[in-house]
PDB file of C-alpha atoms in Angstrom:
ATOM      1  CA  UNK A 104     109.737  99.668  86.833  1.00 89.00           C
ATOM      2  CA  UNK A 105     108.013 103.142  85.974  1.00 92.00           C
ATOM      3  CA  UNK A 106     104.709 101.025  86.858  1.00 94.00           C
ATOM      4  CA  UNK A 107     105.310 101.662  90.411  1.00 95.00           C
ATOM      5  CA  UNK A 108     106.039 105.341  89.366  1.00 95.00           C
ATOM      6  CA  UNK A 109     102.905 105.426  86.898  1.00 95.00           C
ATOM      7  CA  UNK A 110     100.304 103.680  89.825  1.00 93.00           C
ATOM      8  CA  UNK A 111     101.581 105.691  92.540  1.00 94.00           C
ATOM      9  CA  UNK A 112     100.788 108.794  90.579  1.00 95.00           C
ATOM     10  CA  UNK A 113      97.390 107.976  89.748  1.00 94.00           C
ATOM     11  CA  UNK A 114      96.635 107.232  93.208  1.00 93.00           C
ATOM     12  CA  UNK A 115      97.912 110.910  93.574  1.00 94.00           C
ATOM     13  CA  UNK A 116      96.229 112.303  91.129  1.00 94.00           C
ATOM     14  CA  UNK A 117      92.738 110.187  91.777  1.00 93.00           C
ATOM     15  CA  UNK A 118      93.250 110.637  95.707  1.00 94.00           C
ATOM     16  CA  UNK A 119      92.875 107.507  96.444  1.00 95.00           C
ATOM     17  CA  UNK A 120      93.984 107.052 100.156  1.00 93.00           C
ATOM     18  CA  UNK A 121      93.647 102.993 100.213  1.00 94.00           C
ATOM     19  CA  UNK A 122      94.004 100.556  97.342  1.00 94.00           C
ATOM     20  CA  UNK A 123      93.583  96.571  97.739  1.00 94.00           C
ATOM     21  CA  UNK A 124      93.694  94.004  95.019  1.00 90.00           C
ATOM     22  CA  UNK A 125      93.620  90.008  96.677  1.00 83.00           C
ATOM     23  CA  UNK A 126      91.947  87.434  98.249  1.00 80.00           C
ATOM     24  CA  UNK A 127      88.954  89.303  99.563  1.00 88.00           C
ATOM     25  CA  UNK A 128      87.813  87.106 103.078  1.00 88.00           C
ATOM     26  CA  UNK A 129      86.340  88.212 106.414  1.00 90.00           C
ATOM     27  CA  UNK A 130      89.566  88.417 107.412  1.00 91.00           C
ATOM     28  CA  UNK A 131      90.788  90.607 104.875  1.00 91.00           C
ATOM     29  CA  UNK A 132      87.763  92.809 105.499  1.00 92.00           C
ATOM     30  CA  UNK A 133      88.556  93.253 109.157  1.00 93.00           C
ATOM     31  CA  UNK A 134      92.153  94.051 108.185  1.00 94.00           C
ATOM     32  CA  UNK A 135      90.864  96.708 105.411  1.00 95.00           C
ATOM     33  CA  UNK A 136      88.354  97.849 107.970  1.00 94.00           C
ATOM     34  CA  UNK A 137      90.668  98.562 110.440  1.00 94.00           C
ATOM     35  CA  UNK A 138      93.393 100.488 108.730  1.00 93.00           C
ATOM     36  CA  UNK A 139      90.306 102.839 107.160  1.00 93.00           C
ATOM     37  CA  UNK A 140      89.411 103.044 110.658  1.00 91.00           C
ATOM     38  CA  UNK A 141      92.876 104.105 111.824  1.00 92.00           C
ATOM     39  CA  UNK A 142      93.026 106.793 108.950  1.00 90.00           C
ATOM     40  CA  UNK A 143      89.693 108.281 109.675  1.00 91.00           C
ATOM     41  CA  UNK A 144      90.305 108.531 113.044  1.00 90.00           C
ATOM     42  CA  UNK A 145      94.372 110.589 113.102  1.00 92.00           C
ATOM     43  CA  UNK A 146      92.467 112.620 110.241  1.00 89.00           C
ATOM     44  CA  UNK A 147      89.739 113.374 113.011  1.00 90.00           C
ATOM     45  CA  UNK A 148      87.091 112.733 110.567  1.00 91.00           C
ATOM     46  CA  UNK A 149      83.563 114.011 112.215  1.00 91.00           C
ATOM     47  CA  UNK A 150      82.231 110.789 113.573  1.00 90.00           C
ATOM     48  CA  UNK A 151      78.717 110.619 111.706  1.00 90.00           C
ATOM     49  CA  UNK A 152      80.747 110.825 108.255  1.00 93.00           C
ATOM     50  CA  UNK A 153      83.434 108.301 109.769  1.00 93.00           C
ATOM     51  CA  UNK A 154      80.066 105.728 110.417  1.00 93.00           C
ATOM     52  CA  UNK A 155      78.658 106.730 107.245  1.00 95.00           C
ATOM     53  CA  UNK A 156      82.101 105.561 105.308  1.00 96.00           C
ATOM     54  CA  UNK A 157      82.382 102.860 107.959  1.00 95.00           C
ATOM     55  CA  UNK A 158      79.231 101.033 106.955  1.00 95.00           C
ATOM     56  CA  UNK A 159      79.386 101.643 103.326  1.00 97.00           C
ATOM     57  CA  UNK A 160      83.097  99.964 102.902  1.00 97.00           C
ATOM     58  CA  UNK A 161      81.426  96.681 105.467  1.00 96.00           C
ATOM     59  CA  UNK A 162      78.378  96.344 102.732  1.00 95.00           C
ATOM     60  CA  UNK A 163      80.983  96.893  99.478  1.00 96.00           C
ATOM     61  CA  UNK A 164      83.548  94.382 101.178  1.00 95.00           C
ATOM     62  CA  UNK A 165      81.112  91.751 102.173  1.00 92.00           C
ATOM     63  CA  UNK A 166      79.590  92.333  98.920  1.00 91.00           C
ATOM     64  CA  UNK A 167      82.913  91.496  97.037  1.00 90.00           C
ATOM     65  CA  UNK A 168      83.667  88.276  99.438  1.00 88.00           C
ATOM     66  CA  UNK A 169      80.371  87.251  99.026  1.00 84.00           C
ATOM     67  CA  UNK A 170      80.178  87.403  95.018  1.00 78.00           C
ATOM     68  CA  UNK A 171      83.701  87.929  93.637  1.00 67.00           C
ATOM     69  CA  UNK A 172      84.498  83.900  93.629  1.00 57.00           C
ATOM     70  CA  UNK A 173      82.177  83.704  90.925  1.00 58.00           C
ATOM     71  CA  UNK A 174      84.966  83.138  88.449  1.00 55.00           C
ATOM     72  CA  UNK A 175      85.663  79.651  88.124  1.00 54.00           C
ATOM     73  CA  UNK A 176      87.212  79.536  85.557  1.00 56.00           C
ATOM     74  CA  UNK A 177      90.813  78.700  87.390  1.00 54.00           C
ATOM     75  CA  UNK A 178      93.002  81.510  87.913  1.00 53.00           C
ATOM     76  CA  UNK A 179      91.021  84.611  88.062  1.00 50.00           C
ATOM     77  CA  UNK A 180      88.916  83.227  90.725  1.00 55.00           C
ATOM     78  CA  UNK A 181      88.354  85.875  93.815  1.00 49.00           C
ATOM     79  CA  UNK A 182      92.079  87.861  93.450  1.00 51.00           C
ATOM     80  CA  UNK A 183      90.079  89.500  90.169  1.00 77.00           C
ATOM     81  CA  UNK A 184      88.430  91.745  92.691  1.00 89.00           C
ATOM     82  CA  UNK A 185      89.540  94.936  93.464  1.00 93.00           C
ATOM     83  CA  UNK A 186      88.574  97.525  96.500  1.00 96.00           C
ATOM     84  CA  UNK A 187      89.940 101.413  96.778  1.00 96.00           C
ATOM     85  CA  UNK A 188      89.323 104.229  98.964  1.00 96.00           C
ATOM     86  CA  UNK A 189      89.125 107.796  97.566  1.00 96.00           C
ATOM     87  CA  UNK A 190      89.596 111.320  99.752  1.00 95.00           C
ATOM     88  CA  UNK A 191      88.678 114.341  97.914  1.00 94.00           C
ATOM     89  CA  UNK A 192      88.245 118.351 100.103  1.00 92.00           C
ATOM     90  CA  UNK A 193      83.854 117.311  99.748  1.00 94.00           C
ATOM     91  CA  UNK A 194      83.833 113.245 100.190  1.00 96.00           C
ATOM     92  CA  UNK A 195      85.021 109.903 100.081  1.00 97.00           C
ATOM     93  CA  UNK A 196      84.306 106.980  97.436  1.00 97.00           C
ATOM     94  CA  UNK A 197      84.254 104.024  97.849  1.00 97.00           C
ATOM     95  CA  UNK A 198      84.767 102.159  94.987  1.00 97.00           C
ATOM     96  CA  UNK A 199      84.886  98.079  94.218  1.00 96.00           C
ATOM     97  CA  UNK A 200      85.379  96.288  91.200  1.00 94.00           C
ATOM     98  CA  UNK A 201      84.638  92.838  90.361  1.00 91.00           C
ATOM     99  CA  UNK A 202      84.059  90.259  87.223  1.00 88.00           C
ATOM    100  CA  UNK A 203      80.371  89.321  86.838  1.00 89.00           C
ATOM    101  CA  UNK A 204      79.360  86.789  84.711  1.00 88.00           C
ATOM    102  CA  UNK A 205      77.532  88.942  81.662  1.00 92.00           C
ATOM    103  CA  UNK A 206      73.792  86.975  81.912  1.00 92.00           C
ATOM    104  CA  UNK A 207      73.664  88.357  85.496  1.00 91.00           C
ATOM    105  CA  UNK A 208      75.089  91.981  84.279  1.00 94.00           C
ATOM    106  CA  UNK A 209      71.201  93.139  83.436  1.00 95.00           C
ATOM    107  CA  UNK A 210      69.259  91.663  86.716  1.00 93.00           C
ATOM    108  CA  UNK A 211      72.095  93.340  88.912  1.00 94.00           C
ATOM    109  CA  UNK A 212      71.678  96.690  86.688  1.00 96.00           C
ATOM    110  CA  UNK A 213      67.876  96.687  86.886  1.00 95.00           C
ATOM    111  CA  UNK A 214      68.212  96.415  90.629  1.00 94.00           C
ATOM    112  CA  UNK A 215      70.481  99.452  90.722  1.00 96.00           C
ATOM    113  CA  UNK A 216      68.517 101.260  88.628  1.00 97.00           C
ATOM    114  CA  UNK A 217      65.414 100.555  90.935  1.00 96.00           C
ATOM    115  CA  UNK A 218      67.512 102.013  93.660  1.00 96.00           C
ATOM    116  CA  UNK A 219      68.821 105.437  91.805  1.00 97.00           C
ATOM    117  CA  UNK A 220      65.132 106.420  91.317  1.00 97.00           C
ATOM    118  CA  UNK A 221      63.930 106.443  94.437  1.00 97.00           C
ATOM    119  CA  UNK A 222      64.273 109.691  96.616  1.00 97.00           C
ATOM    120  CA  UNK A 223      65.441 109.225 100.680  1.00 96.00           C
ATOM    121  CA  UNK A 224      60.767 107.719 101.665  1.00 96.00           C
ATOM    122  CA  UNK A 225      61.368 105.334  98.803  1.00 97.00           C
ATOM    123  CA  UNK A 226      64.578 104.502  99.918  1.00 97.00           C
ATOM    124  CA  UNK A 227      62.788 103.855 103.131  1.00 95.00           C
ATOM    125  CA  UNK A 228      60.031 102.086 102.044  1.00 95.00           C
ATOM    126  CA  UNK A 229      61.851  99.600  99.946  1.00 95.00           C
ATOM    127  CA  UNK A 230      63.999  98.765 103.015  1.00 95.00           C
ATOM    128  CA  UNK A 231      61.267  97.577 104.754  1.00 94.00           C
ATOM    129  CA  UNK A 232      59.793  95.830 102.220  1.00 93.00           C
ATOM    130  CA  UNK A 233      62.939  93.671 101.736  1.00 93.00           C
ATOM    131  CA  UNK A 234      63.364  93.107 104.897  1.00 92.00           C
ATOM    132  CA  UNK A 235      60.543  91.383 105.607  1.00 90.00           C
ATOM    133  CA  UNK A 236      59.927  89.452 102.825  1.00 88.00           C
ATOM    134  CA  UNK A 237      63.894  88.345 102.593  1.00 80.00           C
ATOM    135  CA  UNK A 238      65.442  85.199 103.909  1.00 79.00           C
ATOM    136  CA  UNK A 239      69.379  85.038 103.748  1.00 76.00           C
ATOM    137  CA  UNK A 240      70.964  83.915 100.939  1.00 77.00           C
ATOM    138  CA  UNK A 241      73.388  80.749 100.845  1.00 71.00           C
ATOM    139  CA  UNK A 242      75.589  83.301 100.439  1.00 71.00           C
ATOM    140  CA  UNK A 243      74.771  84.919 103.351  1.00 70.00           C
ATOM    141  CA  UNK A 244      73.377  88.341 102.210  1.00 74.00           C
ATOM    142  CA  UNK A 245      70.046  89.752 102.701  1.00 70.00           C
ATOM    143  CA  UNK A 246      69.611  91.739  99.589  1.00 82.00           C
ATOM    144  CA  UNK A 247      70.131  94.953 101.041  1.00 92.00           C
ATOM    145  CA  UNK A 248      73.182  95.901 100.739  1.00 94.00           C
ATOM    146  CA  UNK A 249      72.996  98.606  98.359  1.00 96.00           C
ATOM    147  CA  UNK A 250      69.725 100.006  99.172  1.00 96.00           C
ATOM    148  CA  UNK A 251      71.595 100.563 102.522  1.00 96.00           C
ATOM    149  CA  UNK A 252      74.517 101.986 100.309  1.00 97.00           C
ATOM    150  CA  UNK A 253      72.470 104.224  98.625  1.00 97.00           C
ATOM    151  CA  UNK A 254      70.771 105.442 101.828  1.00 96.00           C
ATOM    152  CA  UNK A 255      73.968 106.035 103.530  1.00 95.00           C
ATOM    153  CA  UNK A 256      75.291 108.170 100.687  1.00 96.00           C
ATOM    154  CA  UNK A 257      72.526 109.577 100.057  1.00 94.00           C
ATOM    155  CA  UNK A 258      73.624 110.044  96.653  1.00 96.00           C
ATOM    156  CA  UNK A 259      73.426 108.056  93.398  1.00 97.00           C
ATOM    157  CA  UNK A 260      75.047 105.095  92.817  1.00 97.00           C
ATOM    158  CA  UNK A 261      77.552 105.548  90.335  1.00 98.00           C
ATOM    159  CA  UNK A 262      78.415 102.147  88.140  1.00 98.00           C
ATOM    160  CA  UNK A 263      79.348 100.808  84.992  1.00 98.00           C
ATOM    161  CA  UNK A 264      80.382  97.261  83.373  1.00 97.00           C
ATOM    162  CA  UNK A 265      83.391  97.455  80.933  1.00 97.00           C
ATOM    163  CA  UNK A 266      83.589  94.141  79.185  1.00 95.00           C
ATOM    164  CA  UNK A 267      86.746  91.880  80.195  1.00 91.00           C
ATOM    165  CA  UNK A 268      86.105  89.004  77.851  1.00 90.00           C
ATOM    166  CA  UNK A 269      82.976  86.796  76.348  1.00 91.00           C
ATOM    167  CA  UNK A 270      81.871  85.516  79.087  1.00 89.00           C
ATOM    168  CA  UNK A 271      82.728  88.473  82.218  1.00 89.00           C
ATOM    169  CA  UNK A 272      82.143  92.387  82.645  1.00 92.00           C
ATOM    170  CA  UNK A 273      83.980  94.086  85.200  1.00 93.00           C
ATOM    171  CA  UNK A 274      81.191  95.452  87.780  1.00 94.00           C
ATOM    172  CA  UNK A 275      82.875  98.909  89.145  1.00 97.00           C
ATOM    173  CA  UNK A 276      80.962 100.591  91.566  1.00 97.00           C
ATOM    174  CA  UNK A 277      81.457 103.808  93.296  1.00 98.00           C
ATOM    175  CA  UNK A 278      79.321 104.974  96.512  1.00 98.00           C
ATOM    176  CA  UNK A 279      80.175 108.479  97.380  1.00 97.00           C
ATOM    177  CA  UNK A 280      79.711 109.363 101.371  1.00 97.00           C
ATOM    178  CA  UNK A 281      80.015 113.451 101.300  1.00 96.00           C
ATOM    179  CA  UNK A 282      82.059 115.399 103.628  1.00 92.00           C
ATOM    180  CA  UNK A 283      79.857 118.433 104.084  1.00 75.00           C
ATOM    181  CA  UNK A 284      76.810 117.055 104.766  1.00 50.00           C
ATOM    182  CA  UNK A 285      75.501 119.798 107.224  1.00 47.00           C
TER     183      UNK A 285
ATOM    184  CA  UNK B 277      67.542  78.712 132.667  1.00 89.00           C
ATOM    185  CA  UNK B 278      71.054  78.512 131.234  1.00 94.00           C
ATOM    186  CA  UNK B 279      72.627  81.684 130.979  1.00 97.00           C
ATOM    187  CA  UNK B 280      73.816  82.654 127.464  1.00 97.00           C
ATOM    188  CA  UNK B 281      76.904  85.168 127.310  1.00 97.00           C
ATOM    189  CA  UNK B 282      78.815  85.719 124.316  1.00 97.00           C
ATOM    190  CA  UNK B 283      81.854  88.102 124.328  1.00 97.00           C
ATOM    191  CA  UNK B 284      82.022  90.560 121.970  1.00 96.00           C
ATOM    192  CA  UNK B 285      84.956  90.611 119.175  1.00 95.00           C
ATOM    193  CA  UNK B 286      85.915  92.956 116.529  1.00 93.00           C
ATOM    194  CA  UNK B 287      83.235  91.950 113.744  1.00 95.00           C
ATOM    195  CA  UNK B 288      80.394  90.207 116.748  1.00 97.00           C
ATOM    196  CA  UNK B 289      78.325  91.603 119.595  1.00 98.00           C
ATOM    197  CA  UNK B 290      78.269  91.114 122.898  1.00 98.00           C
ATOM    198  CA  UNK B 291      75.769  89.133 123.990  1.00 98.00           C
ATOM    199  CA  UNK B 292      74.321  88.521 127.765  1.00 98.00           C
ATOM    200  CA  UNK B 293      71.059  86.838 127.868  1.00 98.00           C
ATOM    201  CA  UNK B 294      70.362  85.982 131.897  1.00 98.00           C
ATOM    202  CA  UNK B 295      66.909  85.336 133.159  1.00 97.00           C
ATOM    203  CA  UNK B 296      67.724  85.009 136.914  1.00 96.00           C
ATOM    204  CA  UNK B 297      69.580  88.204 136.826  1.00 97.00           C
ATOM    205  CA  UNK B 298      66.885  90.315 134.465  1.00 97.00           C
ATOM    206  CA  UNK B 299      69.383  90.903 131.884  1.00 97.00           C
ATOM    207  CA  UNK B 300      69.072  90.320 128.231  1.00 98.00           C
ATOM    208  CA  UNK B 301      71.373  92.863 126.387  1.00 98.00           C
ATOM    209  CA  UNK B 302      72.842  92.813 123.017  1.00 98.00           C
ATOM    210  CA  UNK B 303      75.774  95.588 122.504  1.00 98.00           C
ATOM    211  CA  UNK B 304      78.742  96.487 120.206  1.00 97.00           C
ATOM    212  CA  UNK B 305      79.342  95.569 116.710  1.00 96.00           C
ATOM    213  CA  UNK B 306      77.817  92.737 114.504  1.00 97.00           C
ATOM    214  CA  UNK B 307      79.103  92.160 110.851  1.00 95.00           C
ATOM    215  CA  UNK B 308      79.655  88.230 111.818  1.00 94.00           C
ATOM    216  CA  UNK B 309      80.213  86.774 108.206  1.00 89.00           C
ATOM    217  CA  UNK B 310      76.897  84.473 108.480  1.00 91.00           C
ATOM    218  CA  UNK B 311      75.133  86.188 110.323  1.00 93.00           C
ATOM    219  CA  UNK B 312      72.582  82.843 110.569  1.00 93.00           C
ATOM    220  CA  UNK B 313      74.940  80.955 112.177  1.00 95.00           C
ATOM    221  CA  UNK B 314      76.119  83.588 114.387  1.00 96.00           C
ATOM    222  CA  UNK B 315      72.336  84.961 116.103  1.00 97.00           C
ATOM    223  CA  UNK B 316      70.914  81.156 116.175  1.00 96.00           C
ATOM    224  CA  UNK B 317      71.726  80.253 120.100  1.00 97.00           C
ATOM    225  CA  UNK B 318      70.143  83.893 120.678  1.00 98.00           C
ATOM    226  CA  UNK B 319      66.963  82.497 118.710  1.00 97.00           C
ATOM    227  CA  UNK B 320      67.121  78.991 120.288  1.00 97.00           C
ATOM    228  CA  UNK B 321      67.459  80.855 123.531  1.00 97.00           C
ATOM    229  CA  UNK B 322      64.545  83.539 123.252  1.00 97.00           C
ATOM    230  CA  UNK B 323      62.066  80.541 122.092  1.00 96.00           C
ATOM    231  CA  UNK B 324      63.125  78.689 125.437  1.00 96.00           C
ATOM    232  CA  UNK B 325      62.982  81.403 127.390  1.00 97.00           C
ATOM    233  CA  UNK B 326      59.202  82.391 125.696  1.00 96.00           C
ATOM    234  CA  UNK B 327      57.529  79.861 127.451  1.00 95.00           C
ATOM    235  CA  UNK B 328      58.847  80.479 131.108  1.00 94.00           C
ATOM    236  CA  UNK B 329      59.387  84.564 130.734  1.00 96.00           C
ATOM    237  CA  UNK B 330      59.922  86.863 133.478  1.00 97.00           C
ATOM    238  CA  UNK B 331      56.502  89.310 134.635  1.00 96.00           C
ATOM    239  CA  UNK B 332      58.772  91.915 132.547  1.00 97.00           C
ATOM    240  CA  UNK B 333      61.230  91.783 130.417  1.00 97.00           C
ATOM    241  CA  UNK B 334      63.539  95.136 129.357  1.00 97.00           C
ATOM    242  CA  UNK B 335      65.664  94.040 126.249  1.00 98.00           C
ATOM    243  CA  UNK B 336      68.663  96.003 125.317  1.00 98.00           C
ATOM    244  CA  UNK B 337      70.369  96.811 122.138  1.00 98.00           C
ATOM    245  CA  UNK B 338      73.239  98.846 122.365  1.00 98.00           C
ATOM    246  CA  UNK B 339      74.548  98.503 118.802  1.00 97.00           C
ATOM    247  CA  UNK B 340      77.688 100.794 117.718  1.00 95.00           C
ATOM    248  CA  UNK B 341      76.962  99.335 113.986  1.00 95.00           C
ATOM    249  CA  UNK B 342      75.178  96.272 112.288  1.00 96.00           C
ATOM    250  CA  UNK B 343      75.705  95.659 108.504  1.00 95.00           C
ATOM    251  CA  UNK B 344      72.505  94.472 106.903  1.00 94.00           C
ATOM    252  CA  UNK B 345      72.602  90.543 107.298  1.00 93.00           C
ATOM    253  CA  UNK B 346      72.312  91.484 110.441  1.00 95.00           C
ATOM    254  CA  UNK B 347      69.714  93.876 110.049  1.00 95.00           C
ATOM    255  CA  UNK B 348      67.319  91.283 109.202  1.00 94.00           C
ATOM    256  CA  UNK B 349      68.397  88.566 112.016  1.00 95.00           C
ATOM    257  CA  UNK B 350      67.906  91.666 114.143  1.00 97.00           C
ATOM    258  CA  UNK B 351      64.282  91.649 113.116  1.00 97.00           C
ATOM    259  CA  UNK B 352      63.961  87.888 113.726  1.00 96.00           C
ATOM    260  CA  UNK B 353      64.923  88.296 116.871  1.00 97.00           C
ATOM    261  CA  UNK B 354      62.689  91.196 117.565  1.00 98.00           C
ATOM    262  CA  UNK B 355      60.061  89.139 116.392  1.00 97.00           C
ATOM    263  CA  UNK B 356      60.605  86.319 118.239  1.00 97.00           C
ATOM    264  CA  UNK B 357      60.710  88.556 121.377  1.00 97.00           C
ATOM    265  CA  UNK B 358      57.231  90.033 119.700  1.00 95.00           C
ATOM    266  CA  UNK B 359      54.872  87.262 121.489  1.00 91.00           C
ATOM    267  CA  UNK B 360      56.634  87.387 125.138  1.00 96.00           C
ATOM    268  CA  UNK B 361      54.295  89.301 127.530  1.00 94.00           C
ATOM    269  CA  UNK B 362      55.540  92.533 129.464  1.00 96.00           C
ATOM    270  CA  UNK B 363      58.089  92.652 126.654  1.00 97.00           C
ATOM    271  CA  UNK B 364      60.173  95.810 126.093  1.00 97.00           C
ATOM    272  CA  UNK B 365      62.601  97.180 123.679  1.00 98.00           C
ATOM    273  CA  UNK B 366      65.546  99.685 125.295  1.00 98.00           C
ATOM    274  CA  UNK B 367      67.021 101.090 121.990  1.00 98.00           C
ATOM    275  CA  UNK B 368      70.195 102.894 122.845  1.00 98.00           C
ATOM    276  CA  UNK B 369      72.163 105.304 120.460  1.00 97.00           C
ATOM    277  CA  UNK B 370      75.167 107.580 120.481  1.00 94.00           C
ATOM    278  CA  UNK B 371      73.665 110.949 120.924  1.00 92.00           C
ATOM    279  CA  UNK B 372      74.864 112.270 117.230  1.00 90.00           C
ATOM    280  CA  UNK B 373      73.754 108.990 115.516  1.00 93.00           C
ATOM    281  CA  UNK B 374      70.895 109.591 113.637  1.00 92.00           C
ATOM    282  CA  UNK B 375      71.074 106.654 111.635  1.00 93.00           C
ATOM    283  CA  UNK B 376      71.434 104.382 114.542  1.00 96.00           C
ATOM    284  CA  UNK B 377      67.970 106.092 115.916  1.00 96.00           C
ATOM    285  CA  UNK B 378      66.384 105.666 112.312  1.00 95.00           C
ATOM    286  CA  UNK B 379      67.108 101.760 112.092  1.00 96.00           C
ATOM    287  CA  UNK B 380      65.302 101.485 116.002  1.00 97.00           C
ATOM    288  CA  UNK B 381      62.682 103.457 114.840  1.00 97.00           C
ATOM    289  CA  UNK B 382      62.177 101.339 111.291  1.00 96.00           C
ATOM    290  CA  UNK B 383      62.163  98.777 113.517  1.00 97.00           C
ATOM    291  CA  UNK B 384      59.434  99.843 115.792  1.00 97.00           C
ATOM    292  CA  UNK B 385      57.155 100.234 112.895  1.00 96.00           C
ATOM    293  CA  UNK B 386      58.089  96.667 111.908  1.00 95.00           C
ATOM    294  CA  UNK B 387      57.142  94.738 115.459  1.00 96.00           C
ATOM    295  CA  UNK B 388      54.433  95.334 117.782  1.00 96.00           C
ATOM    296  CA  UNK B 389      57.082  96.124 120.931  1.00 97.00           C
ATOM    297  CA  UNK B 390      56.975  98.961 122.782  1.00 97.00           C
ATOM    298  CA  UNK B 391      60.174 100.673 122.191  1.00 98.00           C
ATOM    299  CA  UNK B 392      62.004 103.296 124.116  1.00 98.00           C
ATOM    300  CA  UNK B 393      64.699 105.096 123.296  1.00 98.00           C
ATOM    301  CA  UNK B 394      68.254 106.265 124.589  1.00 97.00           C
ATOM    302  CA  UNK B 395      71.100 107.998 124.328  1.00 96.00           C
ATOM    303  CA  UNK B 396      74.142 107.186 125.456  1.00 93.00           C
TER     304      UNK B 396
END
């Protein structure tokens, strides 16, 4: 059993304050949402950086719930996904990680690329422009989920897609929200 | 007209929309998971309401935090309230958040509503 041993030291050693790997639902998200909420709050987190992290984790969550059953494939199906929490002295992360079927890997990169070259006005700008134009999705989303990630974090998004198989990459994505943001 | 009052939960707003009574506020959290389904009695409502408005109307959002399917029904319904005469947007915000006062003021630019703003 020096798995449990092995995990609980990388959580350690990555500071990772909340780990969940299951069935991502709305339910699930309030549950996750909540005990972030709880820790944030007995850490007496400065409230702006407590919405910041707040709204990040609802667009990554949704985001997951939204796209992870994309396996179909039997087994894997939405328990594939996995979403973590990371504390460090200057931020948080907030990192997700789901299977995406490889012929979507290079529309979702191109639209995270888009993103990570535009400054805080083109941020902006783009924004607006989706929101107007967009309708929601079957799935539910509006298409801005990351652009509001990005904006919120004001950082760049940091992501990569290690390979699982032939058919699925792993999409892991990490939005920092920084700690010292006066 | 039919009063329309939805209470607010963990992941919805609060919702009062009361012609008699000059009160139309929307306040609290909304991260409904389809957010469609969840803001289309306030749409139905608004059109009804649209052609039998009140001289003036004050309509308040009091949002804590809206995740961005929201966002855009939020527009939708700030356009449907776009074409009622005397119309008015009262967009509140906690006094120290600034993003909460950016998305009122992105939305200004995107509807022709006079806005005013708040603290609270």
């Amino acid at each position: 059993m020096n798995f449990i041993y092995d995990l609980h030291r990388t959580m350690m050693s990555q500071k990772l304050i909340l780990v969940f790997q299951g069935d991502f639902t709305q339910e699930s998200t309030k549950s996750i949402l909540s005990m972030a909420e709880r820790n944030l709050d007995s850490s007496g987190e400065e409230s702006s950086i407590k919405r910041k992290v707040f709204n990040v984790m609802v667009e990554a969550l949704q985001n997951i719930v939204k796209h992870s059953d994309e396996l179909v494939d039997g087994q894997v199906r939405s328990h594939a996904a996995i979403f973590l929490i990371g504390k460090e002295a200057n931020r948080y992360s907030i990192m997700t990680g789901n299977p995406i079927r490889k012929e979507n890997v290079v529309k979702l990169k191109g639209a995270l690329d888009r993103i990570n070259g535009l400054d805080k006005d083109g941020l902006k700008d783009l924004y607006k422009e989706i929101i107007k134009n967009t309708t929601i999705s079957d799935k539910g989303g509006a298409g801005l989920g990351f652009v509001d990630m990005a904006r919120k974090s004001g950082e760049k998004l940091e992501f990569e897609f290690p390979e699982m198989n032939e058919e699925y990459c792993f999409f892991c994505l990490k939005v920092n929200v920084p700690r010292d943001n006066e | 007209m039919e009063i329309l009052n939805l209470e607010g939960t963990e992941d919805t707003p609060k919702i009062i929309l009361d012609k008699k009574n000059g009160i139309f506020e929307i306040s609290g959290r909304s991260l409904p998971e389809d957010s469609a389904e969840f803001y289309r009695p306030v749409l139905e409502w608004i059109e009804k309401y649209s052609s039998d408005s009140n001289p003036s109307t004050e309509f308040v959002f009091k949002l804590e935090y809206f995740n961005t399917a929201s966002s855009k029904l939020i527009l939708d319904v700030l356009s449907a309230l776009e074409d009622i005469k005397g119309m008015k947007i009262l967009w509140y915000f906690h006094e120290d958040d600034e993003d909460m006062e950016e998305a009122g003021q992105e939305f200004s630019e995107l509807v022709e509503i006079p806005f005013e703003f708040k603290t609270y």
